[in-house]
C-alpha positions as a Markdown table, in Angstrom:
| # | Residue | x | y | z |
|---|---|---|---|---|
| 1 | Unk | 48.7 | 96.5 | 68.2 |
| 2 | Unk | 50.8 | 97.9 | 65.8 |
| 3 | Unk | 51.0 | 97.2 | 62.0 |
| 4 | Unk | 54.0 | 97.6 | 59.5 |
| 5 | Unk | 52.5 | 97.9 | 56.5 |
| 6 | Unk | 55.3 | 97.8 | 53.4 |
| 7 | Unk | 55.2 | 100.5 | 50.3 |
| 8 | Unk | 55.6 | 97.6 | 47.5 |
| 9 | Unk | 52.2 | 95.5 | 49.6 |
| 10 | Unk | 50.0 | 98.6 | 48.5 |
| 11 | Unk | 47.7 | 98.7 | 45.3 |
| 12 | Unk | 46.9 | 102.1 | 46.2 |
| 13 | Unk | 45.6 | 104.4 | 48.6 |
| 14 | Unk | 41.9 | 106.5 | 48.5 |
| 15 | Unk | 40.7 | 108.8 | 50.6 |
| 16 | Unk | 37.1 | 108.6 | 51.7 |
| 17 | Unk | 34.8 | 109.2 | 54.8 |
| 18 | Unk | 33.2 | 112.4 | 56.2 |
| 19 | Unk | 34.9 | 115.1 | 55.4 |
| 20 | Unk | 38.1 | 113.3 | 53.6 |
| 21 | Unk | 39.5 | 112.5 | 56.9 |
| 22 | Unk | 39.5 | 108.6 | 56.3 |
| 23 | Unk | 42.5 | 107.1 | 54.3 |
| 24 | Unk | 42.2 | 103.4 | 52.9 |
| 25 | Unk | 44.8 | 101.4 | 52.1 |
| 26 | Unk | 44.1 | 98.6 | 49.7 |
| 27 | Unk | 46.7 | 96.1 | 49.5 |
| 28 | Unk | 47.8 | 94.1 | 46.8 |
| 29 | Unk | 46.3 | 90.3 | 45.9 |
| 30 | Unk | 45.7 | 88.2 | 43.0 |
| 31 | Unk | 42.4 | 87.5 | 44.2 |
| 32 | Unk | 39.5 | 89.8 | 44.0 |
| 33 | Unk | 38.6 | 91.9 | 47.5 |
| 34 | Unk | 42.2 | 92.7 | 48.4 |
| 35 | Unk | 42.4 | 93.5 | 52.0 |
| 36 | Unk | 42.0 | 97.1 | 53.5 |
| 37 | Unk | 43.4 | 99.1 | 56.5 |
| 38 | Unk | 41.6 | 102.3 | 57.5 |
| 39 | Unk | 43.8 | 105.2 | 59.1 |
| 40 | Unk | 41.6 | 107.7 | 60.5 |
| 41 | Unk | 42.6 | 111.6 | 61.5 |
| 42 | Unk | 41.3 | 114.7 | 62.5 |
| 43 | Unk | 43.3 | 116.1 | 59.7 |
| 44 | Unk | 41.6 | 116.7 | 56.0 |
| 45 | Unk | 44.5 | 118.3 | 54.5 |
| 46 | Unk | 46.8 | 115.5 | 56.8 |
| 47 | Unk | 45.0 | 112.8 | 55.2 |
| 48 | Unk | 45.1 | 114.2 | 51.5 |
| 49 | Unk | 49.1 | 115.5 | 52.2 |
| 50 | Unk | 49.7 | 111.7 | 53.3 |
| 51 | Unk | 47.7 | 110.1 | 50.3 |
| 52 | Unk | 50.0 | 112.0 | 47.6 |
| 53 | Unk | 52.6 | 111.0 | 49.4 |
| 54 | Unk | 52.1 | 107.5 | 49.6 |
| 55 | Unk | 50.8 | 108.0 | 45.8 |
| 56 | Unk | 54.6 | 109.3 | 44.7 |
| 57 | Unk | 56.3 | 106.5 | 46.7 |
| 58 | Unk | 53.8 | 103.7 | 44.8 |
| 59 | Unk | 55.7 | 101.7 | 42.4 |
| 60 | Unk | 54.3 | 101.8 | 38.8 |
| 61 | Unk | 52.5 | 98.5 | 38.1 |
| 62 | Unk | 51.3 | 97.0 | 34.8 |
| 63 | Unk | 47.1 | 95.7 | 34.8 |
| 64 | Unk | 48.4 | 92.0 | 33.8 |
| 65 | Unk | 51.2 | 92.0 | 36.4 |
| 66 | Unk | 50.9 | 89.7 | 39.0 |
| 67 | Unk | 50.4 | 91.2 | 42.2 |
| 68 | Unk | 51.8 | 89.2 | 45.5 |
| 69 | Unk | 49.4 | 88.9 | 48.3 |
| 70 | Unk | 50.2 | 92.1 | 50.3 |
| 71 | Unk | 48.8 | 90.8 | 53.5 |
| 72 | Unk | 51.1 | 88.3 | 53.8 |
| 73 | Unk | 54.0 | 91.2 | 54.2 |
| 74 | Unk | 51.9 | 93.1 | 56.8 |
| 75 | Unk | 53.6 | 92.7 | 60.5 |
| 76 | Unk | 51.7 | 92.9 | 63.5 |
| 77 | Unk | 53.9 | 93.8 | 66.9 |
| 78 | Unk | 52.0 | 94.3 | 70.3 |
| 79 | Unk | 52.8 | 98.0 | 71.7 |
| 80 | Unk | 52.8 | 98.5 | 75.7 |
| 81 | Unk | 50.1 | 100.7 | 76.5 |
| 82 | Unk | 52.2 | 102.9 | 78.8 |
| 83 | Unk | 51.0 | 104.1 | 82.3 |
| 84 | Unk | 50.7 | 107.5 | 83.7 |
| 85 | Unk | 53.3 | 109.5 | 83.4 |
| 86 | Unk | 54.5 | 110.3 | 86.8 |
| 87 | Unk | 54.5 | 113.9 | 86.2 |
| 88 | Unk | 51.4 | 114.3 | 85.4 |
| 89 | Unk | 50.5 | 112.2 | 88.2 |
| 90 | Unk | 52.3 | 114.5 | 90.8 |
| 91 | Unk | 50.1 | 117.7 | 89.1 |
| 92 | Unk | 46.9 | 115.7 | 89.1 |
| 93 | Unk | 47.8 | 114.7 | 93.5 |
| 94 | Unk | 49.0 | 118.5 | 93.8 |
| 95 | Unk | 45.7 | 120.4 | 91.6 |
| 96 | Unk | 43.8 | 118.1 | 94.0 |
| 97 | Unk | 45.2 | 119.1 | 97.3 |
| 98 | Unk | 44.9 | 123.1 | 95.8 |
| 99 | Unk | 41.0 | 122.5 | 95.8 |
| 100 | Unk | 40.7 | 120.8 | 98.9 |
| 101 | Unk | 42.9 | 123.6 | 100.8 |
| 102 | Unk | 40.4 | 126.1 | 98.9 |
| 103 | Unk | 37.2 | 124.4 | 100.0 |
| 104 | Unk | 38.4 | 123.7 | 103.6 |
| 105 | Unk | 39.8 | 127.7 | 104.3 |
| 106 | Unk | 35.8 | 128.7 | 102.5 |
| 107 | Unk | 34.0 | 125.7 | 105.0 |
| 108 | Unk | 36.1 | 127.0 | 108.0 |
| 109 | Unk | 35.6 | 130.5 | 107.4 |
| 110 | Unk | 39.1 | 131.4 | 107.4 |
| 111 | Unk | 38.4 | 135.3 | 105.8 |
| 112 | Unk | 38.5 | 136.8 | 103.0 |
| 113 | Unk | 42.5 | 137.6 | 103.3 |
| 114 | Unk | 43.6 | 134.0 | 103.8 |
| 115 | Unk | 41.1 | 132.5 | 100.8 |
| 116 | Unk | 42.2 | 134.9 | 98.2 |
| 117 | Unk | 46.0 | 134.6 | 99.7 |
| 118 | Unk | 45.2 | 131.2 | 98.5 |
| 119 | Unk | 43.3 | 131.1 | 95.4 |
| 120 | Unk | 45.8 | 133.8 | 93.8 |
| 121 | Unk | 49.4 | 133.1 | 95.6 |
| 122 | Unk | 49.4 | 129.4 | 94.6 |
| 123 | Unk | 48.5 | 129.6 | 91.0 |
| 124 | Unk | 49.7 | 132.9 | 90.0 |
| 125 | Unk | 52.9 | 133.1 | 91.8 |
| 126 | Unk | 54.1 | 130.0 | 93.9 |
| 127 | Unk | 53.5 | 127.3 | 91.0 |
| 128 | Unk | 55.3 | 129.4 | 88.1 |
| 129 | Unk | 57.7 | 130.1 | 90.7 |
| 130 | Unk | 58.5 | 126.3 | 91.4 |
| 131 | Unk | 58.2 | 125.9 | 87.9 |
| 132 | Unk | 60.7 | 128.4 | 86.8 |
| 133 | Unk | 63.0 | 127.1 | 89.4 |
| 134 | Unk | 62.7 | 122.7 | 88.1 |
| 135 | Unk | 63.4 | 124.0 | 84.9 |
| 136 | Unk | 66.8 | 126.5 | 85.5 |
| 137 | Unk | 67.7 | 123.5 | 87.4 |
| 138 | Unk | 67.0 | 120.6 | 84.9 |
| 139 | Unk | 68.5 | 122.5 | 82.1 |
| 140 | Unk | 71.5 | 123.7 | 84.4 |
| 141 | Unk | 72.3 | 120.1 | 85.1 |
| 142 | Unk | 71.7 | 119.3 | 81.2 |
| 143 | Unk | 74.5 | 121.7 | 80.0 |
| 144 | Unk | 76.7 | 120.7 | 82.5 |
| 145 | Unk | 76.2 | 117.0 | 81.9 |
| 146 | Unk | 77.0 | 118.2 | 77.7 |
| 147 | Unk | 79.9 | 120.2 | 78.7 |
| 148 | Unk | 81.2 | 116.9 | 80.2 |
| 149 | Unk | 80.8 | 113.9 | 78.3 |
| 150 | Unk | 78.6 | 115.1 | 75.3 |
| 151 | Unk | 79.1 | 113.3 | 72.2 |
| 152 | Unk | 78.8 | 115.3 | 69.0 |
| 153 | Unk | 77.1 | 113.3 | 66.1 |
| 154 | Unk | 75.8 | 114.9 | 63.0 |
| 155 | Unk | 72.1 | 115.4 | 62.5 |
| 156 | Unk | 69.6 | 115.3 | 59.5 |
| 157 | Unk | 66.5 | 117.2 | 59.5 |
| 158 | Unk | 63.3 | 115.2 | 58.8 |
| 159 | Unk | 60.7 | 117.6 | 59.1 |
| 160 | Unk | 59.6 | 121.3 | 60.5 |
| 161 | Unk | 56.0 | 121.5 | 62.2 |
| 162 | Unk | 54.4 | 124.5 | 64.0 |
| 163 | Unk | 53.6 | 124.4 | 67.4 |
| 164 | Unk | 50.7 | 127.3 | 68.4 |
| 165 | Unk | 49.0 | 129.5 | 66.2 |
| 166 | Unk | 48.9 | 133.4 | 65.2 |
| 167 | Unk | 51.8 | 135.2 | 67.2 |
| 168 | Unk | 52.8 | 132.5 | 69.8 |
| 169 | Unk | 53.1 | 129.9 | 67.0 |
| 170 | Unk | 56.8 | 128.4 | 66.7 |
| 171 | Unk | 58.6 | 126.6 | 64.0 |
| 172 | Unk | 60.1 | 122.9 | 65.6 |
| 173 | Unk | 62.3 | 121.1 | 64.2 |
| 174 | Unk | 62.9 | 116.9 | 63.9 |
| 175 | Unk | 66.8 | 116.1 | 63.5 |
| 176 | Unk | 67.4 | 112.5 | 62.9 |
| 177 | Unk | 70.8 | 111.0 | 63.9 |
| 178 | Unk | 72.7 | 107.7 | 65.0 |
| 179 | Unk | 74.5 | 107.2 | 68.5 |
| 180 | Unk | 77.5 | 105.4 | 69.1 |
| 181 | Unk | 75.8 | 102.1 | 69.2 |
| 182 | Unk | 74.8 | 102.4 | 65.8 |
| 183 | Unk | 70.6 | 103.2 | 66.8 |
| 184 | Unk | 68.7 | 105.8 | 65.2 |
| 185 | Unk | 67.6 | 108.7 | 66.8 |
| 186 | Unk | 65.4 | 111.5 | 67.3 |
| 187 | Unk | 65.5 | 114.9 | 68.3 |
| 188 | Unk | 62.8 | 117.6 | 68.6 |
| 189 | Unk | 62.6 | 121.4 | 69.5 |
| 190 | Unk | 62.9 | 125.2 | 67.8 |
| 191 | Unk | 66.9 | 124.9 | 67.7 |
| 192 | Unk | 68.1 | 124.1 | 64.6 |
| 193 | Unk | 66.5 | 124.9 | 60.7 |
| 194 | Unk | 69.5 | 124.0 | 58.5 |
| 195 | Unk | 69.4 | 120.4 | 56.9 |
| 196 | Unk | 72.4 | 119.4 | 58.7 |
| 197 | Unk | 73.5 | 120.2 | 62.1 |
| 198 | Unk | 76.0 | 118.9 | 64.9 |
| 199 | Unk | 74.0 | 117.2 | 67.5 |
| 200 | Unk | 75.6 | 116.7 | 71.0 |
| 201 | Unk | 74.0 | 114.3 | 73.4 |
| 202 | Unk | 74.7 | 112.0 | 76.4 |
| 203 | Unk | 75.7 | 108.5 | 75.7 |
| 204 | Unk | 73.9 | 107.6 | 79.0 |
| 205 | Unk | 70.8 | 109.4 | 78.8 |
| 206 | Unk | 70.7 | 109.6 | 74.2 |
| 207 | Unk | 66.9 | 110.8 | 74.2 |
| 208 | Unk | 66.4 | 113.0 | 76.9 |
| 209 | Unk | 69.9 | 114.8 | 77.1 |
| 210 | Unk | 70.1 | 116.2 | 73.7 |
| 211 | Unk | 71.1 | 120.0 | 71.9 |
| 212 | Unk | 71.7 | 121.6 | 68.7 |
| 213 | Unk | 75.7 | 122.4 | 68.1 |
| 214 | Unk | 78.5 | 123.0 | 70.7 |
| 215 | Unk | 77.3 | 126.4 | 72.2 |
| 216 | Unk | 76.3 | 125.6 | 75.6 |
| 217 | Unk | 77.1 | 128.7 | 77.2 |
| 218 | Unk | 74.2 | 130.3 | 76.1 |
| 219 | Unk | 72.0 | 127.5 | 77.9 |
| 220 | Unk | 73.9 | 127.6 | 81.2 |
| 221 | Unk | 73.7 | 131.2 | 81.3 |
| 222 | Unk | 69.4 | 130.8 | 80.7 |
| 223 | Unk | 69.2 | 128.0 | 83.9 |
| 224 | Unk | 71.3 | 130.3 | 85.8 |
| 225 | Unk | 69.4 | 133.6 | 85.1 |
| 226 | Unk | 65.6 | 131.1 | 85.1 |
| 227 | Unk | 66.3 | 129.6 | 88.7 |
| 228 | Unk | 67.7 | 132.1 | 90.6 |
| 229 | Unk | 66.8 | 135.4 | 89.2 |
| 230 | Unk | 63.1 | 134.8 | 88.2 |
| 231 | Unk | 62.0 | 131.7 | 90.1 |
| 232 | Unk | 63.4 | 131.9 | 93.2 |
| 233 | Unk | 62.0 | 135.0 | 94.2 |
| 234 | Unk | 58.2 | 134.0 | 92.7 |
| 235 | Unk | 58.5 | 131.1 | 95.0 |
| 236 | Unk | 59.7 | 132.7 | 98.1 |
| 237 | Unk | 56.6 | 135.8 | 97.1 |
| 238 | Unk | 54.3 | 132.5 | 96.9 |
| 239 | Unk | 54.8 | 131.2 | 99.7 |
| 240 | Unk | 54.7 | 134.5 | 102.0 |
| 241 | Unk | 51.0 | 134.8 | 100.5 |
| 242 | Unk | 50.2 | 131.4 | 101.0 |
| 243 | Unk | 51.4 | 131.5 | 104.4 |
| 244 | Unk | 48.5 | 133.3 | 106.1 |
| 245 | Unk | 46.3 | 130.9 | 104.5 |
| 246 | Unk | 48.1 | 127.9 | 106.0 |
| 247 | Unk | 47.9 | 129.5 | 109.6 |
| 248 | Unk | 44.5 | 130.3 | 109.3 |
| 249 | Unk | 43.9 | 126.7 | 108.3 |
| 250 | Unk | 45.6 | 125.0 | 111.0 |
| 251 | Unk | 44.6 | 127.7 | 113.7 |
């Protein structure tokens, strides 16, 4: 379930539990023990970051003033628990297959060439090889999907967040913007920075099919150098290693 708690239903907000990682939200009523709604997070600084927020955003209230009952403005909506995504299914059936291959090349004593062929081609080579090759592909059909009936809309940025730590870490960024239909919309990713930008996306596909201004030709000139110049070769080196494996299997 999910619950839509109103700014002007809180009394105010206090931060307690081990560690400060517990936020309560007491609501307001004219009757003594308002009710309360706990927000937990892993978070400290999260939770104390959100308390001043919600503190700022308060409206100022007088003791004698009389105080609706802010459970009464609290909306509940069920939320779909969704299912397995089926990518992760398809790595979960394929990470599954790896190890039985593995154990049935060690249980039928293929040798030492064909087990290592194995345990090293497929993870080191052939599945970043794959890999490289999905994604030039997705992103080449992305661009030229934009190229062809992108829409250009303008975009608000909400907020910045770092993805990674030390030197790997990245700045992304969430734009905010409204499709033709009139809905609102997200985007996330490390394009962008500015407060505004131009956001093109497909009409037919609004939250998967997005990017950050017009220049596209960068993009299809990534897929294009990603599929064929880096992945395709990985793949066909992966499978010429994993192919004494399979014939020792199946010998």
């Amino acid at each position: 379930m999910r619950r839509r708690i109103p700014v002007a239903a809180i009394e105010r907000v206090d931060v307690s539990g081990r560690a400060g990682r517990e936020l309560i939200v007491v609501l307001t009523s004219a009757l003594p023990g308002p009710a309360t709604h706990c927000l937990v997070s892993r978070s400290a600084p999260a939770v104390h970051e959100f308390a001043e927020a919600l503190r700022r955003a308060l409206p100022v209230r007088d003791a004698d003033e009389p105080r609706r009952d802010g459970a009464a403005r609290v909306t509940v909506e069920p939320v779909e628990r969704p299912g397995p995504e089926p990518r992760n299914v398809a790595l979960g059936v394929l990470g599954v297959l790896y190890v039985l291959v593995a154990a049935a090349l060690v249980a039928r004593g293929a040798g030492e060439r064909a087990t290592v062929s194995w345990a090293v081609g497929v993870p080191s080579v052939l599945a970043p090889g794959v890999a490289a090759v999905v994604a030039g592909l997705r992103t080449l059909r992305d661009t030229v999907v934009l190229r062809a009936r992108g829409i250009a809309v303008e975009g608000r940025l909400e907020f910045s967040y770092d993805v990674g730590t030390g030197e790997d870490a990245a700045t992304h960024h969430v734009y905010s913007y409204v499709d033709a239909r009139g809905e609102r919309r997200e985007r996330s990713g490390p394009e962008g920075g500015p407060s505004e930008v131009e956001i093109v996306y497909d009409p037919e596909d609004p939250d998967g099919t997005t990017t950050v201004g017009r220049a596209t030709v960068g993009q299809l000139i990534g897929a294009l150098s990603l599929a064929p110049v880096l992945g395709l070769p990985m793949t066909l080196l992966g499978l010429s290693l994993v192919g004494p494996a399979m014939a020792a299997l199946f010998d």
